[in-house]
Amino acid sequence: MLDLTTTFSKPNSIVTPYLRSFMNTYMVGIRNTIADSSALHNMYVKAFDADEAYATAMEIIKPYDMIVKDVVAPGDEIYGEDNSADADPLPVLRIRRDVGFGF
């Protein structure tokens, strides 16, 4: 299951503490691809800009069959608001059986 209590970074990248100090923490609204509710779950991503935060979030949530709906920069008035009370439950990791395992 996706742990939304942590702050994510780009997978498989090595970033020095000095370089990380120039990154912002973006709030990324995500939801299931097929959802019954328009409410979003929030995850936080360290990135240099909103485009990088979007790409990083997409890479992290892709195996869960989820999509990114919005990216909120720090300092925005809705940054940090939690609207996930009515959101669909987080999905478990989707295992693809059509990728070369002979199933």
Short mmCIF file of C-alpha atoms in Angstrom, two decimals:
data_model
loop_
_atom_site.label_atom_id
_atom_site.label_comp_id
_atom_site.label_asym_id
_atom_site.label_seq_id
_atom_site.Cartn_x
_atom_site.Cartn_y
_atom_site.Cartn_z
CA MET A 1 0.00 0.00 0.00
CA LEU A 2 1.13 3.54 -0.70
CA ASP A 3 2.32 5.30 2.48
CA LEU A 4 1.19 8.94 2.27
CA THR A 5 2.77 9.90 5.61
CA THR A 6 6.23 10.27 4.05
CA THR A 7 7.73 12.82 1.68
CA PHE A 8 8.76 11.28 -1.63
CA SER A 9 11.68 12.04 -3.95
CA LYS A 10 12.47 10.89 -7.46
CA PRO A 11 13.04 7.12 -7.33
CA ASN A 12 16.59 5.87 -7.90
CA SER A 13 18.16 9.32 -7.76
CA ILE A 14 20.98 10.44 -5.53
CA VAL A 15 20.67 14.01 -4.29
CA THR A 16 23.16 15.63 -1.97
CA PRO A 17 21.88 17.49 1.09
CA TYR A 18 23.12 20.77 -0.42
CA LEU A 19 21.15 20.23 -3.63
CA ARG A 20 18.10 19.04 -1.68
CA SER A 21 18.10 22.35 0.22
CA PHE A 22 17.11 24.11 -3.02
CA MET A 23 14.08 21.83 -3.55
CA ASN A 24 10.54 22.66 -2.45
CA THR A 25 8.00 20.21 -1.07
CA TYR A 26 4.97 20.16 -3.38
CA MET A 27 1.56 18.80 -2.41
CA VAL A 28 0.28 16.47 -5.12
CA GLY A 29 -3.40 15.49 -5.26
CA ILE A 30 -3.92 11.91 -6.43
CA ARG A 31 -6.91 9.62 -6.89
CA ASN A 32 -7.81 6.25 -8.36
CA THR A 33 -8.06 6.09 -12.15
CA ILE A 34 -11.60 4.79 -11.84
CA ALA A 35 -13.07 6.57 -8.83
CA ASP A 36 -16.49 6.97 -7.26
CA SER A 37 -15.53 10.28 -5.65
CA SER A 38 -13.76 13.39 -6.90
CA ALA A 39 -12.01 13.86 -3.54
CA LEU A 40 -8.23 13.53 -3.56
CA HIS A 41 -5.54 12.01 -1.39
CA ASN A 42 -2.48 14.20 -0.89
CA MET A 43 1.13 13.14 -1.15
CA TYR A 44 4.18 15.35 -0.72
CA VAL A 45 7.05 15.35 -3.20
CA LYS A 46 10.45 17.08 -3.01
CA ALA A 47 11.26 18.68 -6.38
CA PHE A 48 12.72 21.77 -8.04
CA ASP A 49 9.49 22.73 -9.81
CA ALA A 50 5.88 21.63 -10.28
CA ASP A 51 6.64 19.72 -13.50
CA GLU A 52 9.27 17.61 -11.76
CA ALA A 53 6.89 17.01 -8.82
CA TYR A 54 4.21 15.85 -11.29
CA ALA A 55 6.61 13.48 -13.08
CA THR A 56 7.92 12.06 -9.79
CA ALA A 57 4.41 11.48 -8.43
CA MET A 58 3.32 9.79 -11.67
CA GLU A 59 6.30 7.44 -11.48
CA ILE A 60 5.53 6.52 -7.87
CA ILE A 61 1.76 5.97 -8.25
CA LYS A 62 1.77 4.30 -11.68
CA PRO A 63 1.84 0.73 -10.27
CA TYR A 64 -1.19 1.56 -8.09
CA ASP A 65 -3.38 2.51 -11.08
CA MET A 66 -3.79 6.09 -9.89
CA ILE A 67 -3.55 9.53 -11.54
CA VAL A 68 -2.29 12.96 -10.53
CA LYS A 69 -5.06 15.57 -10.48
CA ASP A 70 -3.17 18.64 -9.24
CA VAL A 71 0.15 19.95 -7.96
CA VAL A 72 0.10 22.68 -5.30
CA ALA A 73 3.19 24.77 -4.60
CA PRO A 74 4.21 25.68 -1.06
CA GLY A 75 2.74 29.02 -0.05
CA ASP A 76 -0.52 28.50 -1.94
CA GLU A 77 -3.62 29.03 0.19
CA ILE A 78 -4.81 25.40 -0.21
CA TYR A 79 -1.38 23.89 0.53
CA GLY A 80 -1.69 21.43 3.41
CA GLU A 81 -5.49 21.14 3.40
CA ASP A 82 -6.68 17.56 3.72
CA ASN A 83 -9.81 16.81 1.68
CA SER A 84 -9.44 13.03 1.65
CA ALA A 85 -12.33 12.25 4.02
CA ASP A 86 -14.63 11.38 1.10
CA ALA A 87 -11.93 9.95 -1.16
CA ASP A 88 -11.95 6.37 -2.36
CA PRO A 89 -9.67 4.03 -0.40
CA LEU A 90 -6.08 3.73 -1.58
CA PRO A 91 -5.59 0.72 -3.83
CA VAL A 92 -3.10 -2.02 -3.15
CA LEU A 93 -0.22 -2.57 -5.54
CA ARG A 94 -1.49 -3.78 -8.90
CA ILE A 95 0.51 -6.73 -10.23
CA ARG A 96 0.72 -6.83 -14.01
CA ARG A 97 0.60 -10.36 -15.29
CA ASP A 98 1.02 -9.44 -18.95
CA VAL A 99 4.69 -8.50 -18.73
CA GLY A 100 6.84 -11.42 -19.80
CA PHE A 101 6.34 -13.87 -16.94
CA GLY A 102 4.56 -16.47 -19.04
CA PHE A 103 1.22 -16.17 -17.23
#
